[in-house]
XYZ file of C-alpha atoms in Angstrom:
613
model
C 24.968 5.400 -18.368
C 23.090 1.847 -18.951
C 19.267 1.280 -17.818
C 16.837 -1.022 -18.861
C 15.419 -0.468 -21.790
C 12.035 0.371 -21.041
C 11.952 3.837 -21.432
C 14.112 6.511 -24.136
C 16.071 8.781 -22.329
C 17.034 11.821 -24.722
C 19.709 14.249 -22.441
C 20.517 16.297 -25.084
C 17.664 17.918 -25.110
C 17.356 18.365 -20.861
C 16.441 22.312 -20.470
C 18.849 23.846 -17.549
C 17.119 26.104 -15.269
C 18.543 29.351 -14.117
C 17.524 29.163 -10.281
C 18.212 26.550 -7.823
C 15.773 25.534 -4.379
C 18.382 23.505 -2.765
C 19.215 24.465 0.654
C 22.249 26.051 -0.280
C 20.741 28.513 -2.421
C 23.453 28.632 -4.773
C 22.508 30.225 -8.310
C 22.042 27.473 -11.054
C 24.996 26.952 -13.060
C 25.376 25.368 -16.903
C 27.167 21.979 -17.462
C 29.958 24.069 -19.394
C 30.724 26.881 -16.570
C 28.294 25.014 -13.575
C 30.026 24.833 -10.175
C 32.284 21.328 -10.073
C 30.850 18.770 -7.950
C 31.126 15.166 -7.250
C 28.746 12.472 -7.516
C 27.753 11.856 -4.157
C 27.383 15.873 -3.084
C 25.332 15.972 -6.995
C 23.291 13.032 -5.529
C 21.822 14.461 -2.026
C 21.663 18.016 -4.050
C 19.547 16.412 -7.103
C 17.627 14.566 -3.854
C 16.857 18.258 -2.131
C 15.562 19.383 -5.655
C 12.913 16.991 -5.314
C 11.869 17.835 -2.266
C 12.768 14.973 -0.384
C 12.837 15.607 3.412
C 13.372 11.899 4.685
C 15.090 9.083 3.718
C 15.191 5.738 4.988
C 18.338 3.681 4.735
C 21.303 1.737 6.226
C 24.786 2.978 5.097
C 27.451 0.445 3.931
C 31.284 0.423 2.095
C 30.030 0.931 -1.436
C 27.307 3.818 -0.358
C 29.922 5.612 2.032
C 30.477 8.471 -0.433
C 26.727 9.433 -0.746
C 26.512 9.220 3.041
C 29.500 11.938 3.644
C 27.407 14.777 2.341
C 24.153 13.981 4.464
C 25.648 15.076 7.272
C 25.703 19.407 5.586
C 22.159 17.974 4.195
C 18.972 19.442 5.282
C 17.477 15.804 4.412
C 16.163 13.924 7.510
C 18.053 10.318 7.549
C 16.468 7.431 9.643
C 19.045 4.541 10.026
C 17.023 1.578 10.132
C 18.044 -2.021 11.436
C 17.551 -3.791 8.145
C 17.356 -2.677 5.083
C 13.562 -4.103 4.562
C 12.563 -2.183 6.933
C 13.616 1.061 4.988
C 11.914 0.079 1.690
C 8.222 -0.574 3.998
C 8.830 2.849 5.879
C 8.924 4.536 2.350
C 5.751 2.456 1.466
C 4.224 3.445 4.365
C 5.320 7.443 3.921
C 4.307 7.177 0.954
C 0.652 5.511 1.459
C 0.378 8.280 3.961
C 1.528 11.349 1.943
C 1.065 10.639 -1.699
C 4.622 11.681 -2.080
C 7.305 9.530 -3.675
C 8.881 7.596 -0.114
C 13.010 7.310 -0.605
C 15.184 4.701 0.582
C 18.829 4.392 0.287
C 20.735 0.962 0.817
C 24.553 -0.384 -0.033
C 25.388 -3.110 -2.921
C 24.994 -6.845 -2.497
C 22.943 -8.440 0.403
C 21.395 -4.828 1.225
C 20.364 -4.013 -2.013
C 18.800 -8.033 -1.975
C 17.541 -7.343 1.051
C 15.271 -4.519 0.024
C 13.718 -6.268 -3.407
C 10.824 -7.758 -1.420
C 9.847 -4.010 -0.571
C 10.293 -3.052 -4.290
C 7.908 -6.083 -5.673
C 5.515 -4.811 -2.698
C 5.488 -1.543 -3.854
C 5.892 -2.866 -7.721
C 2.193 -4.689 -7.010
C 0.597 -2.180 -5.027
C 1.663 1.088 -7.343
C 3.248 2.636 -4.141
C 5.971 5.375 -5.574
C 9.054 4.585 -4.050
C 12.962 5.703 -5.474
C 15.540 3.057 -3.819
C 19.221 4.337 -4.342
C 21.457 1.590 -3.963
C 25.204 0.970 -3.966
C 27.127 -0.351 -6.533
C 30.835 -1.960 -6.343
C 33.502 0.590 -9.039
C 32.086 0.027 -12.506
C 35.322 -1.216 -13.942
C 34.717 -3.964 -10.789
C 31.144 -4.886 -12.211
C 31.336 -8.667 -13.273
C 34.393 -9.722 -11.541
C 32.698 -11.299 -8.187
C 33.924 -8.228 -6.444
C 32.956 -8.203 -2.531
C 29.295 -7.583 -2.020
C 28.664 -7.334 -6.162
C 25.410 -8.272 -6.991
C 23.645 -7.607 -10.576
C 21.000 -5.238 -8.658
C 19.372 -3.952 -12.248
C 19.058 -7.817 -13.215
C 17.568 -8.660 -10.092
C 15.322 -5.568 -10.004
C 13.937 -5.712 -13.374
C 11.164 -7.365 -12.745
C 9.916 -5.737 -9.739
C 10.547 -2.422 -10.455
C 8.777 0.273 -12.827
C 12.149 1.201 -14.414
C 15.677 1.203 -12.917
C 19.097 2.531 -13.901
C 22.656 1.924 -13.346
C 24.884 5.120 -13.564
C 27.704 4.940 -15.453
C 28.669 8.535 -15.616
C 28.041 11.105 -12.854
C 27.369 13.690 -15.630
C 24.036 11.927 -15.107
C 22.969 11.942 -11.926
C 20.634 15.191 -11.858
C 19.028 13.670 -15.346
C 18.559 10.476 -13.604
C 16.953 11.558 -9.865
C 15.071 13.776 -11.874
C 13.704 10.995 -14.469
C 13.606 8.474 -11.709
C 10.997 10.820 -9.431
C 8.788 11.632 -12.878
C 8.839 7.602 -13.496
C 7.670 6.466 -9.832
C 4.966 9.236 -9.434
C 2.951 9.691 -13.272
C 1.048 7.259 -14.730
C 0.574 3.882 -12.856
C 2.851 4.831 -9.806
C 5.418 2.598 -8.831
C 8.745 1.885 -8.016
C 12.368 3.126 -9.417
C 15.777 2.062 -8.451
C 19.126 3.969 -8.823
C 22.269 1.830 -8.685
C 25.368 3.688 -8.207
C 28.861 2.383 -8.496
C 31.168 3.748 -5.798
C 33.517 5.479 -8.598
C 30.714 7.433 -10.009
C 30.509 9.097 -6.478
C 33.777 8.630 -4.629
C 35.281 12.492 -4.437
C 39.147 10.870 -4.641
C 37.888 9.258 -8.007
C 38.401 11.682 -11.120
C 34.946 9.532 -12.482
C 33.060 11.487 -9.840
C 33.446 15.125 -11.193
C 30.701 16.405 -12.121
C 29.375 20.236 -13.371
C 26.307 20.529 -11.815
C 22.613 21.241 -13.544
C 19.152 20.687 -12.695
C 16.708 19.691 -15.543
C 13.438 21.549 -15.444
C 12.003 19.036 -17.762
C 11.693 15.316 -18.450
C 11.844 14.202 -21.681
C 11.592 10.719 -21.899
C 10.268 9.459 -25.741
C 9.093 6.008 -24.525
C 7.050 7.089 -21.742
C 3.865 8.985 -21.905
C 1.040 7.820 -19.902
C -2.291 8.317 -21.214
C -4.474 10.641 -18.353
C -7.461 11.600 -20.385
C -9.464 9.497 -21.254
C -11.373 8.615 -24.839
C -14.224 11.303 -25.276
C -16.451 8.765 -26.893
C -15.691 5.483 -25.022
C -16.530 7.912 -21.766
C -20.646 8.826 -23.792
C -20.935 4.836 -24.008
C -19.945 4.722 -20.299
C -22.551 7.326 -19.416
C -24.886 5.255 -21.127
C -24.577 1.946 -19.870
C -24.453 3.315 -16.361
C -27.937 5.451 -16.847
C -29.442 2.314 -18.208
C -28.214 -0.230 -15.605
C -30.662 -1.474 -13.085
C -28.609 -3.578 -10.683
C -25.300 -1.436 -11.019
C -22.633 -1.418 -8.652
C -19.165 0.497 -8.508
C -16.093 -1.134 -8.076
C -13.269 0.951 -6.317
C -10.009 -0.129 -6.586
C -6.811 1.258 -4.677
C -6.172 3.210 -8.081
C -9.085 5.370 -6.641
C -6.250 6.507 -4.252
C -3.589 6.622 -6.526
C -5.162 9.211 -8.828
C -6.356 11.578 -5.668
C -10.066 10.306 -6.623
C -11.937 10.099 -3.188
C -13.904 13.431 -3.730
C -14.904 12.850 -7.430
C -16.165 9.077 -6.264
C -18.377 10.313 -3.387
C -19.919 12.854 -6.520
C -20.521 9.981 -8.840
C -21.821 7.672 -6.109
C -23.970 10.174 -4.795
C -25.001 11.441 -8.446
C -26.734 8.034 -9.635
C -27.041 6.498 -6.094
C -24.874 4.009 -6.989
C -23.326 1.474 -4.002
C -20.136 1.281 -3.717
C -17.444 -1.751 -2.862
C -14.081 -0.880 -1.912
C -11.432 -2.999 -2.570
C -8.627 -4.294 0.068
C -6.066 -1.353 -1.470
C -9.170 0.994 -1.547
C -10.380 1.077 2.082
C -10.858 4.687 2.648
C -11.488 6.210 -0.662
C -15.340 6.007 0.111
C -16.594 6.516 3.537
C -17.916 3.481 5.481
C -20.096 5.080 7.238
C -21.972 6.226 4.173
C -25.466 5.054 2.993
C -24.061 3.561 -0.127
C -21.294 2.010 0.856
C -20.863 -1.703 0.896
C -17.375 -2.418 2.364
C -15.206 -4.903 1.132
C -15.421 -7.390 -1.371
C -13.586 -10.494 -2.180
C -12.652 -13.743 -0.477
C -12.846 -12.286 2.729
C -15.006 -9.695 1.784
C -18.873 -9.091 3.341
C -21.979 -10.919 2.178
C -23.032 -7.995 0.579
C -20.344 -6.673 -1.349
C -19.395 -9.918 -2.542
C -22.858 -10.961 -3.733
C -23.678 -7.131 -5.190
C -20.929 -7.275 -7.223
C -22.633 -11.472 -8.332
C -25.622 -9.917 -8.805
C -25.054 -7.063 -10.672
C -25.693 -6.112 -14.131
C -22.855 -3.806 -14.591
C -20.147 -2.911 -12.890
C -17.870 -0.023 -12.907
C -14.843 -0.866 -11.966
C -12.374 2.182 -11.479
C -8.640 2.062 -10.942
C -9.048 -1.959 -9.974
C -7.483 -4.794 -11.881
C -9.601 -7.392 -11.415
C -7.172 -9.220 -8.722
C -8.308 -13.139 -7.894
C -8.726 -12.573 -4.484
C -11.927 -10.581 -5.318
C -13.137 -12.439 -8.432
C -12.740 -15.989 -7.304
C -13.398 -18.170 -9.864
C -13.267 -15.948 -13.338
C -15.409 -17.648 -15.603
C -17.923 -17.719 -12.678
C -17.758 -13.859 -11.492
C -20.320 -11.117 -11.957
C -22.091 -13.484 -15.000
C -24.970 -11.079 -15.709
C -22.509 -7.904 -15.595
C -21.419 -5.362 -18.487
C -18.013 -4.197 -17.481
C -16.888 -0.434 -17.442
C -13.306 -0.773 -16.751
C -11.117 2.426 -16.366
C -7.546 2.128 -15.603
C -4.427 4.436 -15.879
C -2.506 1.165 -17.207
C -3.899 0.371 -20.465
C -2.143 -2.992 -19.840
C -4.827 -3.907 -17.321
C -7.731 -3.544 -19.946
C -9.072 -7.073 -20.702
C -6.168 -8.485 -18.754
C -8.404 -11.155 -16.348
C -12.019 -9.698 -17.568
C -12.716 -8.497 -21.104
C -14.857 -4.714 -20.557
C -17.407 -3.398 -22.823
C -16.675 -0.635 -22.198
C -12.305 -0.033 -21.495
C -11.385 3.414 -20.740
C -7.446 3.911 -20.438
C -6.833 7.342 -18.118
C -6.264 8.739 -14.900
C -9.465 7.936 -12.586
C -9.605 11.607 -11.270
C -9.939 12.572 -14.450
C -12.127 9.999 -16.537
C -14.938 10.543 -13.521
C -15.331 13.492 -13.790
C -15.850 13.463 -17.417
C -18.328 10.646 -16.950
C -20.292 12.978 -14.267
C -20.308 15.580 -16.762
C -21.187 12.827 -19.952
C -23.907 11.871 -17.547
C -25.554 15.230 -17.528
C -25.000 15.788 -21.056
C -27.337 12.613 -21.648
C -30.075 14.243 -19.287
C -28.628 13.535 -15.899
C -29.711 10.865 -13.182
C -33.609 11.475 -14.149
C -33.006 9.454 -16.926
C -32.100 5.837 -15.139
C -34.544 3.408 -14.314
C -36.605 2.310 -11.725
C -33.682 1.110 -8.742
C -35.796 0.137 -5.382
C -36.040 -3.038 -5.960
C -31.996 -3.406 -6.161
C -32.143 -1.174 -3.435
C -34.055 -3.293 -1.078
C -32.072 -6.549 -1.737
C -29.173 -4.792 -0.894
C -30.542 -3.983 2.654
C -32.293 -7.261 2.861
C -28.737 -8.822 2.095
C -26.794 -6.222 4.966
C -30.077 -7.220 7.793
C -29.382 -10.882 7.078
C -25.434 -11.275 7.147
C -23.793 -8.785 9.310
C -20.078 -8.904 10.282
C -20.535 -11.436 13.237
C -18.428 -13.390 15.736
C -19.163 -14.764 19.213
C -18.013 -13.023 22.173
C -15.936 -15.030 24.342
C -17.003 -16.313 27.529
C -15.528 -15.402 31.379
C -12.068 -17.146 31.475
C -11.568 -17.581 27.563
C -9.126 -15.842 25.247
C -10.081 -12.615 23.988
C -11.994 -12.077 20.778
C -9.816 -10.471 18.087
C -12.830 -8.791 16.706
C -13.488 -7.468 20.271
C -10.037 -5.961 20.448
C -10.413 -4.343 17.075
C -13.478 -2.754 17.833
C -12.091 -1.161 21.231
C -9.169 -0.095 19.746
C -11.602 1.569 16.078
C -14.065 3.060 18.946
C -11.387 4.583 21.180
C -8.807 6.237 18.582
C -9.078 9.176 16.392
C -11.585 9.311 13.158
C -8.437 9.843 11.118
C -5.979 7.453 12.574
C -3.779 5.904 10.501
C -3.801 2.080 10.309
C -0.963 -0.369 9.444
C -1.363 -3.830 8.997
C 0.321 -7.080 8.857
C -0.702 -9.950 6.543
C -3.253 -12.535 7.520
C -6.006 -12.738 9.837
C -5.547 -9.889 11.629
C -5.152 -8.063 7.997
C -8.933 -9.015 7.152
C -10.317 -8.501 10.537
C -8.539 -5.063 11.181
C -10.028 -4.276 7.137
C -13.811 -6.059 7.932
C -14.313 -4.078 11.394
C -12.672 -0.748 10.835
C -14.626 2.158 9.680
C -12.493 3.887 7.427
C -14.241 7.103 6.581
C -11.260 9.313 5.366
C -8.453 8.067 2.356
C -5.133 7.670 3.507
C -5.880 6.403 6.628
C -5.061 2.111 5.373
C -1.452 1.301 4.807
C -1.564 -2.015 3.740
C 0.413 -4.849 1.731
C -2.287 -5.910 -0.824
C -0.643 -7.615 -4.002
C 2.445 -9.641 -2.480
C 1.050 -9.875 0.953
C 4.220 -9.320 2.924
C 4.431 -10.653 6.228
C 6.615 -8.280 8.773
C 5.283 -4.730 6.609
C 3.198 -3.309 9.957
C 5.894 -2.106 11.706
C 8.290 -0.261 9.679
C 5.552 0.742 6.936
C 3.432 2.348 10.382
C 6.468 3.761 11.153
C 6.783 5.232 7.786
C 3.508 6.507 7.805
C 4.202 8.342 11.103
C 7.034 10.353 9.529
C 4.925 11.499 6.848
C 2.268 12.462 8.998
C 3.615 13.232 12.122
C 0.162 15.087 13.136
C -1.775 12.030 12.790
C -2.101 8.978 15.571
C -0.836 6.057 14.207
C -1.501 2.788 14.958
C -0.097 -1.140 13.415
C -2.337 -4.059 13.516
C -0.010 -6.704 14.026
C 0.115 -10.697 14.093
C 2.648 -12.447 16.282
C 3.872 -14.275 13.224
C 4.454 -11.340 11.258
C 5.658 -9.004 14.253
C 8.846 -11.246 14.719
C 9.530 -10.760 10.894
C 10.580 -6.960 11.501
C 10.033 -6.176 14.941
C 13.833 -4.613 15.467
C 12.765 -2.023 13.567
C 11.076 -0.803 16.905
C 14.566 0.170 18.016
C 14.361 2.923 14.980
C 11.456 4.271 16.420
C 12.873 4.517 19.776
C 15.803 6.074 18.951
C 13.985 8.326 16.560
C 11.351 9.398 18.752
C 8.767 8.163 16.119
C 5.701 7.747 18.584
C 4.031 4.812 16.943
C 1.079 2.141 18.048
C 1.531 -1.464 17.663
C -1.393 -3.823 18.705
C -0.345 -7.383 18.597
C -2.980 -10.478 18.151
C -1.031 -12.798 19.295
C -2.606 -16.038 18.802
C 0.422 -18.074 19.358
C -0.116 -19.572 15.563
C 0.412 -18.442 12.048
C -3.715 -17.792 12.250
C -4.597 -17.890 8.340
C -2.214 -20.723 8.124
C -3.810 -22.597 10.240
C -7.547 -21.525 9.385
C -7.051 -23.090 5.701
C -5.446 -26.452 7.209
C -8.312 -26.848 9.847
C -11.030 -25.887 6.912
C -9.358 -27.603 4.118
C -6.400 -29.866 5.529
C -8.990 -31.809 8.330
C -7.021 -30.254 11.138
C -3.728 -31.169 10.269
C -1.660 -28.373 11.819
C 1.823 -29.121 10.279
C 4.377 -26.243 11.617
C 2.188 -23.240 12.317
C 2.104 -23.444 16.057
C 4.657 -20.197 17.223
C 3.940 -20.291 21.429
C 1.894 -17.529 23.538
C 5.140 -17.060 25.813
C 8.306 -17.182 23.349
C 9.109 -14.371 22.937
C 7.875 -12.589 25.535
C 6.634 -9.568 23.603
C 6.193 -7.097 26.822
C 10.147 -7.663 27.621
C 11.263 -7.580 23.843
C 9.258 -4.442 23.588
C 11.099 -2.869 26.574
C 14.426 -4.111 25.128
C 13.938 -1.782 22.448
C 13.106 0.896 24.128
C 9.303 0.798 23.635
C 6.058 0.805 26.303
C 5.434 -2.794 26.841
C 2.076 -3.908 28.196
C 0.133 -7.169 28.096
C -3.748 -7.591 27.933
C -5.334 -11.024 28.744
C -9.042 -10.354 29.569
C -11.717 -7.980 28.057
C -11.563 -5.574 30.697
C -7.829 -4.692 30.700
C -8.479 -4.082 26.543
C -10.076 -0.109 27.393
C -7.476 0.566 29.762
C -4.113 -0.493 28.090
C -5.673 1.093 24.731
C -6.150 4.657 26.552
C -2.779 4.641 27.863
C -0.889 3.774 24.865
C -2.795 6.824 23.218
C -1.518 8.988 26.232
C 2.128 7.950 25.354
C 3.947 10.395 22.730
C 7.462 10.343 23.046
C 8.068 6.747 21.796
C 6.549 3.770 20.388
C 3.934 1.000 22.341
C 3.649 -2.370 22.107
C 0.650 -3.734 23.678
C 0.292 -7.380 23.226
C -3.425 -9.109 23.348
C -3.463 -13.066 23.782
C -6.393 -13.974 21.294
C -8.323 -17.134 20.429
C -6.552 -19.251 18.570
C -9.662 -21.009 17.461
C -11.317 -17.347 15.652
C -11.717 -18.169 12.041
C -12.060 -15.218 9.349
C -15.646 -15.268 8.082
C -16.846 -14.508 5.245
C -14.779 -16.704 3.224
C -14.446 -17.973 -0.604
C -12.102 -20.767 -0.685
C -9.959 -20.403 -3.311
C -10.332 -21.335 -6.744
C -14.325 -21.118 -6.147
C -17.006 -19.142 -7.533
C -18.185 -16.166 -5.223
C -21.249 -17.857 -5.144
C -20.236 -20.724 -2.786
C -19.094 -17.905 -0.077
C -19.146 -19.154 3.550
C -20.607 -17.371 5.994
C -20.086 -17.080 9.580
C -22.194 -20.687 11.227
C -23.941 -18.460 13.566
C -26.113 -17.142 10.290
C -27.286 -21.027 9.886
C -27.732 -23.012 6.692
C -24.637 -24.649 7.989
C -22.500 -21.312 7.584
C -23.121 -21.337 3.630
C-alpha cells in the first residue's frame, strides 16, 4: 500500500472482530483462516460495514470490478450523468445527514472530474469518501489509457488519500478512510484503486477477509477537549465584556453544536451572527439573533461584530469574506477563538484567548466555567449595547423595491413566496452568486441542517445535484434548490438522475438572463462595462429542457403566477420541478463591502439614504 504521508498507519496492530453486520451475515473470519475474497466483493463488504446505504457514482473500465458485486449489494447506487455531480450529491447527503456522503468514480478524466467536489468539500469540512479507479499498478506511470496520478492531484484538496497497493488492505483502508473524513475537522478522503487489486481473474485481488474494530492511526489524534484553564480565562473575558458578540461559524454544525449555542446565547444574552456555512445553527427568528455577517451580510451583524469588544468566535476561521479588510476588523475586540483545527488559531486574527477542541464540547465547559465564576449575575451593565443593536436593526432592514405592473419580478419577492409557502424545515440548496446571498439574507432558517451550501470555493452548478443529495438523505424532508441561470446550465443534466430515480426535488430558477454578481461588481466597480456576462432570458428554454429530462416544467413571469406555480410544485412528489422565474436583471445585492475594504465602508441599500453608505 502507498498513501500520503500525512498520517501513520500501523496494521499490525488492527484488532479483528468476531461478528460481522454486513448483509450477508456471515460470521467474522481471521486473515489466516477468514473466508477468501477478492478486492472488489472486500470493497462493497468493507462499504456495508460502515453503514453506507447510498452511493453516488458513474461506472467506467478501470472501476468495472467494484461495480460487479453492487448488483448482490444491499447499497443503494445512483448513476449520475457526470461525475461532479456525484461528489455535490454526497456534499449535499452529507450537509443533510451528518453522515460521511460516498461517491465512487473510474480513473482518469472521472476521477479529474470529481476534484472540484473534493476541494468543495476540502474548504467547507463536508465528510465525503470518493473511491476512484485506478489503471493495474504494474501500469501506473506508463501513460496507460485513462492513467492519471489521482493521489498527486488530490493531495491538496483532500484530508488524506490512499492508493491501494495490496487488497490485503482494503478493510484497513475503508475503515481508516471513514474515521479520517468524519473526527476532528471533517473533510474529505479519497481511495484510489488499481483494477488488479480488485479484478477477481487477477491472483493480486485475493484477499482473506477481516474487519478492524479499531483505528489506530499514530499521526492522527485530534484534540476534542479543550484546555481546562484557557476555557476559566474564556469565562472571564466573556462575563466582563460589555459590547460582546458571538461569532458562529459552520463548525457550529460540524460538531452537532446548535443546542449547546442556543444555552450559551441564552445564558449571558449574548447576540449572535451566523456565518454563511452557519445559517441554521441559531434560529432566526430568535431575539438574539443577528443573521449574517460579512460582505453581504446585514447592517447589523456586520457592524456588531465592528463594534464589539469581544468576540467569540466558535468553529469559524476568520474567512475574508466576513472580515474585509483585516487590519481594519473588529479593532476594539478581544478574540475568543475555539476551533477543532488548531491550525486555524492565529491563522488571519491572533486570539487572546485560542481554545483548540471540538465546539460541542468546549461550550459546554465554558457554560459550566461560567457558573463556576458566579454565573451571568456577575456581567455588567448590557442595555446600552442592547439598544444600539435595535436602533441599528429599526434603521437598516433587509430592503428592496417592489417592482412595478409590467416589470420583471423582484428576486427578493420570489424568495419570500417561496420561504412563506414551504415547510419550517425545508431543506435549501443553493447555487453561487446573487441568488446565494439573497436566498441566505431573506430565509429564516430556524432549524440546522436545513442550508446546503458551497461556502469556501463557491462552486457554480452545486444546487442541483448537492439538493438532490440532500433529498436522499432525507427523503422525509421537502427539498428545495435556489438556482441561478448561470449556474443551473453548469449541472442541470443531473435532473435526468432525479427523474429516473424518482428523487422528488425543487428547483427555483432566477433567471436573470446574466451572470448577476458578475455583472453587479462591473456595473459598481467596472462603470458599466458588461464584458461577457450577458447569458439570454430565452436560450435555453428552461420549461422545455426541464421536460426533456423528465421533470415538471413551468414558467413564472409576473407576481401573481409566483403563489400559484410555488403551490403546485409542492403538490408534485413523484419527480423533480423546475419552475423558472424571469427576474430583474437590474437587482443589486445590498448590503455590500467591496472587497479589500474595511467593514466600516459597508454599502447599504440607496433607499436607506446618505447616498446608500
Amino acid at each position: 500500500m502507498q498513501f500520503s504521508d500525512r498520517y501513520g498507519s500501523a496494521p499490525s496492530a488492527i484488532a479483528r472482530p468476531t461478528t460481522d453486520r454486513s448483509s450477508e451475515g456471515t460470521e467474522m473470519t481471521t486473515p489466516s483462516s477468514g473466508r477468501r475474497m477478492d478486492g472488489g466483493r472486500a470493497l462493497i463488504k468493507a462499504l456495508e460495514m460502515e453503514g453506507v446505504e447510498t452511493i453516488f457514482g458513474l461506472p467506467g473500465g478501470a472501476i468495472l470490478p467494484v461495480y460487479d458485486p453492487i448488483i448482490d449489494s444491499p447499497i443503494r447506487h445512483i448513476l449520475v450523468r457526470h461525475e461532479q455531480g456525484a461528489g455535490h450529491m454526497a456534499e449535499g447527503f452529507a450537509h443533510a445527514t451528518g453522515r460521511p456522503g460516498v461517491a465512487m468514480v473510474t480513473s482518469g478524466p472521472a476521477a479529474t472530474n470529481i476534484v472540484t467536489p473534493l476541494c468543495d468539500a476540502y474548504m467547507d469540512s463536508v465528510p465525503i469518501v470518493v473511491i476512484t479507479g485506478q489503471v493495474p499498478y504494474a501500469a501506473i506511470g506508463t501513460d496507460a489509457f485513462q492513467e492519471c496520478d489521482t493521489t498527486g492531484i488530490t493531495m491538496p484538496v483532500t484530508k488524506h488519500n490512499f492508493l491501494i497497493s495490496d487488497a490485503q488492505d482494503i478493510p484497513r483502508i475503508i475503515r481508516e478512510a471513514f474515521h479520517i473524513a468524519t473526527t476532528g475537522r471533517p473533510g474529505p478522503v479519497l481511495v484510489d484503486v488499481p483494477k488488479d487489486i480488485v479484478d477477481p481473474k487477477n491472483p493480486r485481488s485475493a484477499m482473506d477477509w477481516y474487519w478492524p474494530e479499531e483505528v489506530d492511526l499514530p499521526g492522527y489524534r485530534p484534540v476534542t477537549a479543550g484546555d481546562p484553564e484557557a476555557i476559566r480565562r474564556a469565562a472571564e473575558l466573556i462575563l466582563a465584556a460589555e459590547r460582546p458578540v458571538i461569532y458562529a461559524g459552520g463548525g457550529i454544525l460540524k460538531a452537532r453544536a446548535a443546542e449547546v449555542l442556543r444555552e450559551l446565547a441564552e445564558l449571558t444574552g449574548i447576540h449572535v451572527v451566523t456565518t454563511l456555512m452557519a445559517r441554521g445553527a441559531f434560529p432566526d427568528d430568535h431575539p438574539l439573533a443577528l443573521g449574517m455577517p460579512g460582505m453581504h451580510g446585514n447592517y447589523t451583524a456586520v457592524t456588531s461584530m465592528q463594534r464589539s469588544d469581544l468576540l467569540i468566535a466558535l468553529g469559524s476561521r476568520f474567512d475574508d469574506r466576513v472580515t474585509g479588510k483585516v487590519p481594519a476588523f473588529a479593532p476594539e475586540a478581544k478574540i475568543i477563538h475555539v476551533d477543532i483545527d488548531p491550525a486555524e488559531l492565529g491563522k488571519v486574527r491572533r486570539p487572546d484567548v485560542g481554545i483548540a477542541g471540538d465546539a460541542r464540547l468546549v461550550i459546554e465547559a465554558l457554560i459550566e466555567a461560567i457558573g463556576e465564576l458566579g454565573g451571568p449575575s456577575r456581567q455588567p451593565d448590557r442595555r446600552a449595547w442592547g439598544e444600539q443593536i435595535r436602533e441599528w436593526q429599526q434603521r437598516y432592514p433587509l430592503t428592496y423595491q417592489p417592482s412595478e405592473p409590467g416589470e420583471a419580478l423582484k428576486p427578493q419577492f420570489v424568495l419570500e413566496t417561496l420561504r412563506d409557502n414551504t415547510p419550517d424545515d425545508c431543506i435549501v440548496a443553493s447555487g453561487v452568486g446573487q441568488h446565494q446571498m439573497w436566498t441566505s439574507q431573506y430565509w429564516k432558517f430556524n432549524h440546522p441542517y436545513t442550508w446546503v451550501n458551497s461556502g469556501g470555493l463557491g462552486t457554480m452548478g452545486f444546487a442541483v445535484p448537492a439538493a438532490i443529495g440532500a433529498k436522499v438523505g432525507r427523503p422525509d424532508r421537502m427539498v428545495w434548490a435556489v438556482d441561478g441561470d448561470g449556474c443551473f446550465q453548469m449541472t442541470a443534466q443531473e435532473l435526468v438522475t432525479a427523474a429516473s430515480e424518482r428523487i422528488p426535488v425543487k428547483v427555483a430558477i432566477l433567471n436573470n438572463a446574466y451572470l448577476g454578481m458578475v455583472r453587479q461588481w462591473q456595473e459598481m466597480f467596472y462603470e458599466e462595462r458588461y464584458s461577457e456576462v450577458y447569458l439570454s432570458p430565452d436560450l435555453p428554454d428552461y420549461k422545455m429542457w426541464a421536460e426533456a429530462m423528465g421533470c415538471i416544467g413551468m414558467r413564472v413571469e409576473s407576481p401573481e403566477e409566483v403563489l400559484p406555480a410555488i403551490e403546485k410544485a409542492n403538490e408534485i412528489d413523484d419527480r423533480p420541478v423546475v419552475i423558472e422565474f424571469r427576474t430583474d436583471s437590474r437587482e443589486k445585492v445590498y448590503p455590500m463591502v467591496p472587497a479589500g475594504l474595511s467593514n466600516d465602508e459597508i454599502i447599504v441599500d440607496p433607499a436607506h439614504g446618505e447616498g446608500g453608505h
